[in-house]
Short mmCIF file of C-alpha atoms in Angstrom, two decimals:
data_model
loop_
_atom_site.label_atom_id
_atom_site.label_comp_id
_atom_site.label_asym_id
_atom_site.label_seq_id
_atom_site.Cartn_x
_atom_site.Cartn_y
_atom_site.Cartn_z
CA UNK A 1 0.00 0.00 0.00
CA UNK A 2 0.98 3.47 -0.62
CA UNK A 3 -0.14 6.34 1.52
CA UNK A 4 -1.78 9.04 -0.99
CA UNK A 5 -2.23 12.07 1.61
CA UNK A 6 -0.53 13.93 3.95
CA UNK A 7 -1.90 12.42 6.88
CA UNK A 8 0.55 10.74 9.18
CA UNK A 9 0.46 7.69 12.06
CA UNK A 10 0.45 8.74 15.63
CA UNK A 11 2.50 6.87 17.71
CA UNK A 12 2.61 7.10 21.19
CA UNK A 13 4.32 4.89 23.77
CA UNK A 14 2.78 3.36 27.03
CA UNK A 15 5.18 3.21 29.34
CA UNK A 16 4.69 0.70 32.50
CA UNK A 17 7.74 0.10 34.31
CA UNK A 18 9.92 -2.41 32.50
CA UNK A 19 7.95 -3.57 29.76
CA UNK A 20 4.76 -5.53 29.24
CA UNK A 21 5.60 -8.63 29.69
CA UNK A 22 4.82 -10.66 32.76
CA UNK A 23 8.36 -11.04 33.09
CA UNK A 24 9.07 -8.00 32.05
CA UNK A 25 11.61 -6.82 35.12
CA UNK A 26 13.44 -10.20 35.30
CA UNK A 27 13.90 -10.62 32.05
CA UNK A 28 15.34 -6.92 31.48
CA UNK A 29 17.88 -7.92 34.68
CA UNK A 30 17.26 -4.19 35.59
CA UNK A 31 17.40 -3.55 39.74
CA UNK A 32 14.02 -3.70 41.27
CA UNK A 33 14.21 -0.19 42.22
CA UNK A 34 14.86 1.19 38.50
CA UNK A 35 11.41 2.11 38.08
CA UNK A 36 11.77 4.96 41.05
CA UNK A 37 14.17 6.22 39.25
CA UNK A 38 14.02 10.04 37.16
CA UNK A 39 16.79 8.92 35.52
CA UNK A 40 15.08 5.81 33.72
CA UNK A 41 11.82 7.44 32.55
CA UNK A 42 14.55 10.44 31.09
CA UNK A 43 16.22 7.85 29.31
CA UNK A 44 13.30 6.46 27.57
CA UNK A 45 11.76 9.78 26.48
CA UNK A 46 14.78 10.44 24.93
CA UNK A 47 14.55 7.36 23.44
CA UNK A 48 11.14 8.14 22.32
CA UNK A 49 12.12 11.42 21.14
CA UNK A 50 14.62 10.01 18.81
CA UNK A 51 12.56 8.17 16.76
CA UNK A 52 9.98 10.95 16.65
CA UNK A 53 7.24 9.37 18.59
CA UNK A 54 4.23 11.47 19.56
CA UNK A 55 4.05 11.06 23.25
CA UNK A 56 5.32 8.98 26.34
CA UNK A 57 1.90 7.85 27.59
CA UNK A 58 2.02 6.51 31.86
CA UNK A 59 -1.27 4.71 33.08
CA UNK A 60 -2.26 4.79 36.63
CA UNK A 61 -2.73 2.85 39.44
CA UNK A 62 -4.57 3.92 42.54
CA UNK A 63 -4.95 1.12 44.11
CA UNK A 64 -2.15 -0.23 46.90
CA UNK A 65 0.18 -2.97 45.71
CA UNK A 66 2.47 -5.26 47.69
CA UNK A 67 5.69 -4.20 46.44
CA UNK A 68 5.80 -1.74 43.54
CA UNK A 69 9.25 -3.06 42.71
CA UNK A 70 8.55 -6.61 41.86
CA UNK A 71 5.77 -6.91 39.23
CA UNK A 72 4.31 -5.74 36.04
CA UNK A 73 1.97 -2.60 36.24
CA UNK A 74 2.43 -1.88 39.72
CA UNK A 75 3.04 1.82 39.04
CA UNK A 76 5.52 3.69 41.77
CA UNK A 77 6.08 6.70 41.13
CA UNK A 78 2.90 9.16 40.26
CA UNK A 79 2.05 10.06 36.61
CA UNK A 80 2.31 13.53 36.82
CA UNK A 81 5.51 13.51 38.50
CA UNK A 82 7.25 11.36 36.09
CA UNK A 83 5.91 13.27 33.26
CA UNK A 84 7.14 16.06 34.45
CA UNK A 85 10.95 14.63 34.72
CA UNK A 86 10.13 13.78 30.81
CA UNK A 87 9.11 17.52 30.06
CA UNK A 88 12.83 18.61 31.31
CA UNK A 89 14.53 15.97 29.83
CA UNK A 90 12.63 16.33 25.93
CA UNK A 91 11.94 19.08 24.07
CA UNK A 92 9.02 17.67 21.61
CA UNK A 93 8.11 14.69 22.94
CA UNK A 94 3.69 14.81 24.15
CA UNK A 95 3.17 13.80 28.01
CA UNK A 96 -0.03 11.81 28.49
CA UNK A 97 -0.85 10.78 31.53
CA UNK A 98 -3.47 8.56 33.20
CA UNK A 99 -6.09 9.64 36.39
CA UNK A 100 -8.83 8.74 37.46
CA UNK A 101 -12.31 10.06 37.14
CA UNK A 102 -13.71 7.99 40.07
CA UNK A 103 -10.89 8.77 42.61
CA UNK A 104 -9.86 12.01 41.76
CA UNK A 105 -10.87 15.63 42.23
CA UNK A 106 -11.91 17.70 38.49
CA UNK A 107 -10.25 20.83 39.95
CA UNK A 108 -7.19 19.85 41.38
CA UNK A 109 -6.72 16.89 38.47
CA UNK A 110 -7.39 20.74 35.98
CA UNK A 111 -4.71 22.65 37.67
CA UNK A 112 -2.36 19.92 37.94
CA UNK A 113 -2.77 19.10 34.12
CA UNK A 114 -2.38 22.54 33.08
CA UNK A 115 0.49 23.35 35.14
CA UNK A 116 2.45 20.55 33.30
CA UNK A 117 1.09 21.62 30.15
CA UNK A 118 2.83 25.04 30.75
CA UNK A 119 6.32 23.44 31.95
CA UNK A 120 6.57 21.07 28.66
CA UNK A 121 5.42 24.26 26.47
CA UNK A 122 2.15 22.69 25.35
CA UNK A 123 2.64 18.73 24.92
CA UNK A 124 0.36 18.08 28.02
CA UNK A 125 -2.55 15.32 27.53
CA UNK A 126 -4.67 13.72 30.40
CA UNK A 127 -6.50 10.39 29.73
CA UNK A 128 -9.72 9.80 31.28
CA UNK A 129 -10.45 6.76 32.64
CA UNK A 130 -13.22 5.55 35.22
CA UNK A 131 -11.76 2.63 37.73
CA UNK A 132 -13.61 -0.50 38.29
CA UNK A 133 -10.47 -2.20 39.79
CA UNK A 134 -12.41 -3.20 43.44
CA UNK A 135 -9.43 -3.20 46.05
CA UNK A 136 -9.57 0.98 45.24
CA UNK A 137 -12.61 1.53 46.87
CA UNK A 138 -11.67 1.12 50.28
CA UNK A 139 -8.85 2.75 50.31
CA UNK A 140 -10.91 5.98 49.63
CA UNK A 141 -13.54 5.49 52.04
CA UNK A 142 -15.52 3.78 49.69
CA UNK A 143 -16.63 0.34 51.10
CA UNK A 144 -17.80 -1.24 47.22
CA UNK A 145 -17.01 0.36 43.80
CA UNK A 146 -19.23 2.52 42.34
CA UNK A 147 -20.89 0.24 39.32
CA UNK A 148 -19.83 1.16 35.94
CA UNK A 149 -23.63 3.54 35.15
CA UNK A 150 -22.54 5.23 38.39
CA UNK A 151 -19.22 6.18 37.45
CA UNK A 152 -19.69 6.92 33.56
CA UNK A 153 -22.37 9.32 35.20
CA UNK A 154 -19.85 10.92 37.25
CA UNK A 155 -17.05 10.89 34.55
CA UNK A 156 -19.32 12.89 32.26
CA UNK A 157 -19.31 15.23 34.98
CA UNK A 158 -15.93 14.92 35.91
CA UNK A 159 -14.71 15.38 32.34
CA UNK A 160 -16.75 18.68 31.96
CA UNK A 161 -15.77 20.59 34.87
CA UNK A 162 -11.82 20.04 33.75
CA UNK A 163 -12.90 21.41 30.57
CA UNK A 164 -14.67 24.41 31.33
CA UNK A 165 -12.29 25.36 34.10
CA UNK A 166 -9.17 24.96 30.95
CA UNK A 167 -11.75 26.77 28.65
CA UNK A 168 -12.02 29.39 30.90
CA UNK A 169 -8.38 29.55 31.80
CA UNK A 170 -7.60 30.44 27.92
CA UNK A 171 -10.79 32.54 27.21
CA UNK A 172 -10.46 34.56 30.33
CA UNK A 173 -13.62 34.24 32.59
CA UNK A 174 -14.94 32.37 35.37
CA UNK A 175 -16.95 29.23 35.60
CA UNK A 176 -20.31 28.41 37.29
CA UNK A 177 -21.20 24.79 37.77
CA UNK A 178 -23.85 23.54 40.51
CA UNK A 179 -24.54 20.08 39.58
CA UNK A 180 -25.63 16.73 41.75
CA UNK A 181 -21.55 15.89 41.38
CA UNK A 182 -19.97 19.19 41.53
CA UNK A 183 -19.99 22.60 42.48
CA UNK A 184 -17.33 24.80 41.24
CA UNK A 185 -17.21 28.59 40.97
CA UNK A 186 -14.43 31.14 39.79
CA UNK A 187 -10.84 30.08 38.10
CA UNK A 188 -7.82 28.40 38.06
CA UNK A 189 -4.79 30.90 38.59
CA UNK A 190 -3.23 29.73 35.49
CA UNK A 191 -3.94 31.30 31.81
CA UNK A 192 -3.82 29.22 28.91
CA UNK A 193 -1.11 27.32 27.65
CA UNK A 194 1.03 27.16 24.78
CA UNK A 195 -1.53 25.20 23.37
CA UNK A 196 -4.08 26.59 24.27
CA UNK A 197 -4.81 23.60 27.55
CA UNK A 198 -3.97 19.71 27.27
CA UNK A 199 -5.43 17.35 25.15
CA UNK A 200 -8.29 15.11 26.41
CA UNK A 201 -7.90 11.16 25.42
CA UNK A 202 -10.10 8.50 26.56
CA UNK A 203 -9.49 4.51 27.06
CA UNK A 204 -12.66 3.14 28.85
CA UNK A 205 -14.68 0.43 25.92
CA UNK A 206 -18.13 0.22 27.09
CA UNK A 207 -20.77 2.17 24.82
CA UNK A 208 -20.64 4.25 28.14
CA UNK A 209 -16.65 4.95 27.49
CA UNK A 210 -17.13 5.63 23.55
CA UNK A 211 -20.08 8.15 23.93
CA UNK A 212 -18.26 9.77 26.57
CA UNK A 213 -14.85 9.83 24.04
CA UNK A 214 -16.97 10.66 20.68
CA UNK A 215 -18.23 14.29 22.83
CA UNK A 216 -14.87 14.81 24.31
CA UNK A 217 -12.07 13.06 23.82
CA UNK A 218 -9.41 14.35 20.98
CA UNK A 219 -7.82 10.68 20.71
CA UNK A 220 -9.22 7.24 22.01
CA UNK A 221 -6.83 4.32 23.52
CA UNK A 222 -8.88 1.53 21.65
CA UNK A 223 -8.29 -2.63 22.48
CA UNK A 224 -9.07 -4.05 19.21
CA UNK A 225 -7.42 -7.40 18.30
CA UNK A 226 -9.54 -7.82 14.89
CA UNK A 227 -9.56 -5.46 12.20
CA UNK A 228 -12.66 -5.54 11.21
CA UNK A 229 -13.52 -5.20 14.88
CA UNK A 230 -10.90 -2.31 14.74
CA UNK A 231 -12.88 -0.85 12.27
CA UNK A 232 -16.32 -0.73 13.58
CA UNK A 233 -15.14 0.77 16.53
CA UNK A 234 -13.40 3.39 14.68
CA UNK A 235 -16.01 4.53 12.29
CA UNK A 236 -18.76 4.23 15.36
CA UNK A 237 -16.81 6.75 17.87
CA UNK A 238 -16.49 8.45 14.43
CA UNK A 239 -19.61 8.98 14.21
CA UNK A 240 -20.88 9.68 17.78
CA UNK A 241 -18.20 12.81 17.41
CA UNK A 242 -20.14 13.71 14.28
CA UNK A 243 -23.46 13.65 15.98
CA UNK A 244 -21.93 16.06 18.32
CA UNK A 245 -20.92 18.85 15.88
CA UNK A 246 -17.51 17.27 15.62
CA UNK A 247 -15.38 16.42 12.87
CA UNK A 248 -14.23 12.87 12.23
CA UNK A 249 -10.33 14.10 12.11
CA UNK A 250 -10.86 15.77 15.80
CA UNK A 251 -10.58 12.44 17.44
CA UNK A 252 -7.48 9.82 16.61
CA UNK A 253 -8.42 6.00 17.11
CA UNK A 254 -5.40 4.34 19.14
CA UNK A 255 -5.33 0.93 19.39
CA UNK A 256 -2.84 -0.84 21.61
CA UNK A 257 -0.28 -2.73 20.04
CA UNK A 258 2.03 -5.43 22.11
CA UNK A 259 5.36 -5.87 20.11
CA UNK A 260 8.23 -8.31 20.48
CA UNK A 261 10.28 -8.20 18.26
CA UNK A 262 13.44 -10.16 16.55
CA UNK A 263 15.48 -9.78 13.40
CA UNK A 264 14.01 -12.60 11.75
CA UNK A 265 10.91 -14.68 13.10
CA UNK A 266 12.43 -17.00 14.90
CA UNK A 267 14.37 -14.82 17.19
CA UNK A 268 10.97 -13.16 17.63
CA UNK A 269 9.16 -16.41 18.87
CA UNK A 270 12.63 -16.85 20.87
CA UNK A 271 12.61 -13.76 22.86
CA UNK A 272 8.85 -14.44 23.21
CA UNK A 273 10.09 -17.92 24.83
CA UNK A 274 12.55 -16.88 26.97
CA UNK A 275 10.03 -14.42 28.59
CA UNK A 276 7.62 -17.01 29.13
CA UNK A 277 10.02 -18.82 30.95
CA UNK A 278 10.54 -16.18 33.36
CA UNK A 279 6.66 -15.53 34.06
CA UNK A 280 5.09 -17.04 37.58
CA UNK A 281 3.37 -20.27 36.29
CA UNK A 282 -0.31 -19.00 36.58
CA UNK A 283 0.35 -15.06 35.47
CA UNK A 284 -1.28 -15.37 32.14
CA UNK A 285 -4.16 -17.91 32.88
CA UNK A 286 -4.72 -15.32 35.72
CA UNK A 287 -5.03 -12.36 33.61
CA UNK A 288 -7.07 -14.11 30.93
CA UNK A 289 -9.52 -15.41 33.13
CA UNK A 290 -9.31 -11.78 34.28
CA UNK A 291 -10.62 -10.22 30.90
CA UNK A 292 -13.22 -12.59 30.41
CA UNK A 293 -14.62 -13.01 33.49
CA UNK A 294 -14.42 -16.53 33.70
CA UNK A 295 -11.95 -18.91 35.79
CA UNK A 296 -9.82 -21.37 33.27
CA UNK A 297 -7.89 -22.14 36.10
CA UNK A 298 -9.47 -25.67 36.71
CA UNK A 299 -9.88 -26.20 33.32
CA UNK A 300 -7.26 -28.60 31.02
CA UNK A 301 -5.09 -26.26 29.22
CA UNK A 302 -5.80 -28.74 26.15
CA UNK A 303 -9.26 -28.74 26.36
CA UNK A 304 -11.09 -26.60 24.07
CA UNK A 305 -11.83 -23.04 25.64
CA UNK A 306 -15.22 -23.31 27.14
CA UNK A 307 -18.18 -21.69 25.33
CA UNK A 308 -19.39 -20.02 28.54
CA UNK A 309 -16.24 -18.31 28.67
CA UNK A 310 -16.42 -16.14 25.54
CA UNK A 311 -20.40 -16.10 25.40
CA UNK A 312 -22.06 -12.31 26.05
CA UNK A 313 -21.95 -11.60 29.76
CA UNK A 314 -25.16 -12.20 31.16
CA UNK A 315 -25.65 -8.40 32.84
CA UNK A 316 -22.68 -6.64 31.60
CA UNK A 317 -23.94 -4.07 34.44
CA UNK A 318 -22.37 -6.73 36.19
CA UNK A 319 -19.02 -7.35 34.91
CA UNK A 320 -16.38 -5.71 37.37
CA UNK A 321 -13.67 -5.81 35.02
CA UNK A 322 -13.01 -3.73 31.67
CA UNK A 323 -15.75 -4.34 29.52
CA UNK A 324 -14.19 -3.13 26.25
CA UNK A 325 -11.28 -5.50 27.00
CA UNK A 326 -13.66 -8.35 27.25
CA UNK A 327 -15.18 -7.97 23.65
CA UNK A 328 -12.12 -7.49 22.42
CA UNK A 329 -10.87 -10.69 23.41
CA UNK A 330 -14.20 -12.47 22.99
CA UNK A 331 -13.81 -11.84 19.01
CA UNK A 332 -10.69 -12.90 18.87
CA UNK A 333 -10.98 -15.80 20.36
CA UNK A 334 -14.72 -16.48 18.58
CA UNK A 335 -12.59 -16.61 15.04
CA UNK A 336 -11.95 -20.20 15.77
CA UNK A 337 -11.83 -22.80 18.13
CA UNK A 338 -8.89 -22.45 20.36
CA UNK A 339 -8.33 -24.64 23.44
CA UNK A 340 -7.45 -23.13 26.81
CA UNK A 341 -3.32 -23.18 26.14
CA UNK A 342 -3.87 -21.39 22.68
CA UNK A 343 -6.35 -18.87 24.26
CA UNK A 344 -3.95 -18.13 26.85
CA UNK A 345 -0.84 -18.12 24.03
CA UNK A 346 -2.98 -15.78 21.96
CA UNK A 347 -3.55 -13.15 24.62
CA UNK A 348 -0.58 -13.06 26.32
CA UNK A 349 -2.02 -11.68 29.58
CA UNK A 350 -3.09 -8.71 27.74
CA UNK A 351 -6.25 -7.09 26.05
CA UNK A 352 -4.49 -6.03 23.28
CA UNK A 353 -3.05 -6.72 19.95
CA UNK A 354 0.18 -8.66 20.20
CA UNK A 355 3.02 -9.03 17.14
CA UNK A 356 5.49 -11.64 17.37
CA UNK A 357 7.52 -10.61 14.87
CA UNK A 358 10.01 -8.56 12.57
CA UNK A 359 10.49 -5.12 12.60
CA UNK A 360 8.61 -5.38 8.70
CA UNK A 361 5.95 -7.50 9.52
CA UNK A 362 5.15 -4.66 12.31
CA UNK A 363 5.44 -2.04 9.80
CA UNK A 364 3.70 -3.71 7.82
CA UNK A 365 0.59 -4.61 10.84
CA UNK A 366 0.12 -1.01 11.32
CA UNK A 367 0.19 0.52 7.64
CA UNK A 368 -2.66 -1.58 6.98
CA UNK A 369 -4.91 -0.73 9.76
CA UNK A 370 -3.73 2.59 9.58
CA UNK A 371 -4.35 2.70 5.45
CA UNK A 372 -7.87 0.65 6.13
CA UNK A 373 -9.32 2.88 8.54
CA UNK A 374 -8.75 0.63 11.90
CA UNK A 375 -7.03 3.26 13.11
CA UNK A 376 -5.05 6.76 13.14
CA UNK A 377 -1.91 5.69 15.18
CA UNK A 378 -1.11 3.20 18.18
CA UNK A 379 0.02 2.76 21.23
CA UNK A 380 2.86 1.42 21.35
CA UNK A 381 3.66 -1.33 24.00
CA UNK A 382 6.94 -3.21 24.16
CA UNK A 383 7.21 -6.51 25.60
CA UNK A 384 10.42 -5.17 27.86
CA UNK A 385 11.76 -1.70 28.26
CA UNK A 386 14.14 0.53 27.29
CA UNK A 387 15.48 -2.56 24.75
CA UNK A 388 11.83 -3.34 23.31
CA UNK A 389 11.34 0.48 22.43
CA UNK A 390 15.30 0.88 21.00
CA UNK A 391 14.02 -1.69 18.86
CA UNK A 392 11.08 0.17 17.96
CA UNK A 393 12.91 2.94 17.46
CA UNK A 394 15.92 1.65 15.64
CA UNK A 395 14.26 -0.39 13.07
CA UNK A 396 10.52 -0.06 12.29
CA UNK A 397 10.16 3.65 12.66
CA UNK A 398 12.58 3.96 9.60
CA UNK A 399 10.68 1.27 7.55
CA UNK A 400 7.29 3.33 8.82
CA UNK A 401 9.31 6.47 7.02
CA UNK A 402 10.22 4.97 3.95
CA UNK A 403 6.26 4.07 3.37
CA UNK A 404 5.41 7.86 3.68
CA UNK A 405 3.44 7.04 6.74
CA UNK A 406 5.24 8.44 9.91
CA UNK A 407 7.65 12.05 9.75
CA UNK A 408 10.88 12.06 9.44
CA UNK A 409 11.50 15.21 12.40
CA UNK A 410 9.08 17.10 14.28
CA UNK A 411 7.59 20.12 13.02
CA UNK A 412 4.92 21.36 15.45
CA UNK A 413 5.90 22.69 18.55
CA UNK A 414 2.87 21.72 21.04
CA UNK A 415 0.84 18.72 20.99
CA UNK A 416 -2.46 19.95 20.02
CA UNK A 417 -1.34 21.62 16.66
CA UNK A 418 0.96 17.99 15.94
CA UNK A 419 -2.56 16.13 16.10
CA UNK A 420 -4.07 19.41 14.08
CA UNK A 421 -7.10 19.64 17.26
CA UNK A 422 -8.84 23.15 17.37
CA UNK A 423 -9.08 24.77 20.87
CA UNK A 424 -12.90 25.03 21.61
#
């Protein structure tokens, strides 16, 4: 394929501690403590910023952990914080990070945001999410989780007073809101920023999550697996910002993408190997019986995956995991019959789509959703970190160059005008 217009991928990379592979810190050899390091998240936005990546993108995790050292996703150090040791150490490179709309304050979450977004000079995002993770709850006070209608409700909310309070930072006025979730009069201190105020993504996967994104959101952290699953989704949160008074190119479609990658296919499936090896015995039938909702874990991994297990959940209301993780790996794993060891070697512990691979056949992955309109960009997710990303980096970014799809050096200055979003 050849890419007839000017548009260009977006590729941004999400960064959780050393990789994301369940044996992601062992299989680095890194010391534990790396990830409370400044140092380490410099060194891999500089990494980004070499290649020309769009932005370093940190999830979050407000729940307590045993040891934040020891496994994957067990975030220790706060988003905004290590974002902000990126802004000093990059001079292009977008800062998205990840908080809460459930556990989290819309003013204070506003005035942190835009303070970053005036120390980078504009390359400031924050992604939305609501969090159904239970073992939160109580550590806010909160005996049981709010249930997923509850806290779309509130995110809506949430999501609104952040915008009118960076709205009226740049326009120069006060805000009045008095609803049943908040009640917020005057200002922030700040003006607007280079930029104009961050950018707004979204990741949640529910119908809840993609009306909230198609009003909103100015790019959407997708888990598709399928593209013809990838896109539906894209064309429907397309189309919900169109029903808004939106354009379709205001909102960027960003499907994870899990890479591991090896100069030729079999060092690929090697590296892939040699992780596995290093993973607790249970991790990934743990996570996948995680995503669907279902416990494999006294099945026979060579029995064939049980139908119950990818049917539709009875009362999605009910489902207390991520919901747009679930379909995702429902129709993947409805394309054909798999048995419980394939299901789990498919997935990989993770909700979104994995390469095996060489640096082309990942070029080649992403040109054709990108060309086919499953999506505008990715993010990027390597298996280990900083080595899966210098690999990234190093040799698929230049084979993503030579197809016309990806730039060659930055041009804009802030993050909004990169992605070509108006300030509203």
């Amino acid at each position: 394929m050849k890419n007839s217009t000017a548009r260009k991928l977006i590729i941004n990379v999400n960064v959780l501690d050393f990789g994301h592979s369940g044996s992601a810190r062992a299989y680095s050899g890194l010391p534990a403590d790396t990830v409370m390091s400044a140092d380490y998240y410099a060194r891999l936005g500089r990494i980004a910023e070499r290649g020309t990546l769009d932005a370093f993108f940190l999830a979050d995790h407000p729940s307590l952990t045993n040891d934040p050292r020891s496994s994957r996703g067990a975030r220790a150090l706060e988003p905004t914080a290590i974002l902000t040791t990126v802004a000093e150490a990059t001079t292009h490179l977008g800062l998205v990070g990840t908080l809460s709309t459930t556990y989290n304050d819309p003013v204070e979450l506003a005035d942190r945001f835009l303070t970053l977004d005036h120390i980078s000079g504009g390359r400031a995002a924050w992604n939305a999410v609501t969090t159904y993770s239970a073992a939160t709850g109580p550590n806010f006070g909160v005996e049981v989780n709010p249930d997923r209608e509850t806290r779309y409700r509130r995110a809506e909310a949430f999501v609104d007073v952040v915008a009118q309070l960076w709205r009226a930072a740049y326009y120069g006025h006060d805000v009045n809101i008095n609803n049943q979730d908040f009640q917020v009069y005057g200002r922030l201190a700040l003006p607007g920023s280079a930029q104009g105020y961050p950018l707004f993504i979204q990741a949640g996967g529910s119908d809840q999550g993609r009306s909230l994104a198609g009003r909103t959101a100015n790019g959407v952290f997708a888990a598709e697996m399928v593209l013809s699953a990838a896109q539906e989704h894209y064309q429907y949160v397309k189309n919900v910002a169109v029903a808004h008074g939106r354009k379709p190119e205001e909102i960027a479609i960003l499907p994870g993408l899990v890479t591991v990658i090896g100069s030729t296919q079999a060092e690929a499936e090697a590296r892939e190997l040699a992780q596995k090896s290093k993973e607790p015995g249970d991790y990934e039938i743990r996570r996948l019986s995680e995503k669907l909702g279902f416990d494999l874990s006294q099945v026979d991994p060579d029995d064939p995956l049980p139908q119950e297990a990818i049917s539709d959940y009875p009362d999605p209301q009910l489902f207390k995991g991520s919901m747009g993780f679930r379909e995702a790996s429902v129709r993947l794993l409805r394309e054909r019959p798999y048995t419980v060891r394939e299901a789990v070697s498919a997935l990989a512990g993770s909700g979104h789509k994995r390469i095996v691979g060489t640096p082309k056949a990942i070029a080649d992955f992403m040109e054709e959703w990108f060309l086919s309109g499953g999506a505008d960009g990715f993010n990027l997710m390597p298996d280990i970190l900083p080595s899966g990303l210098e690999d990234f980096v190093n040799e698929v970014v230049p084979l993503l160059r030579k197809k016309g799809i990806f730039r060659h050096e930055y041009e804009a200055k802030t993050l909004r005008t990169r992605w070509n979003m108006p300030v509203e």
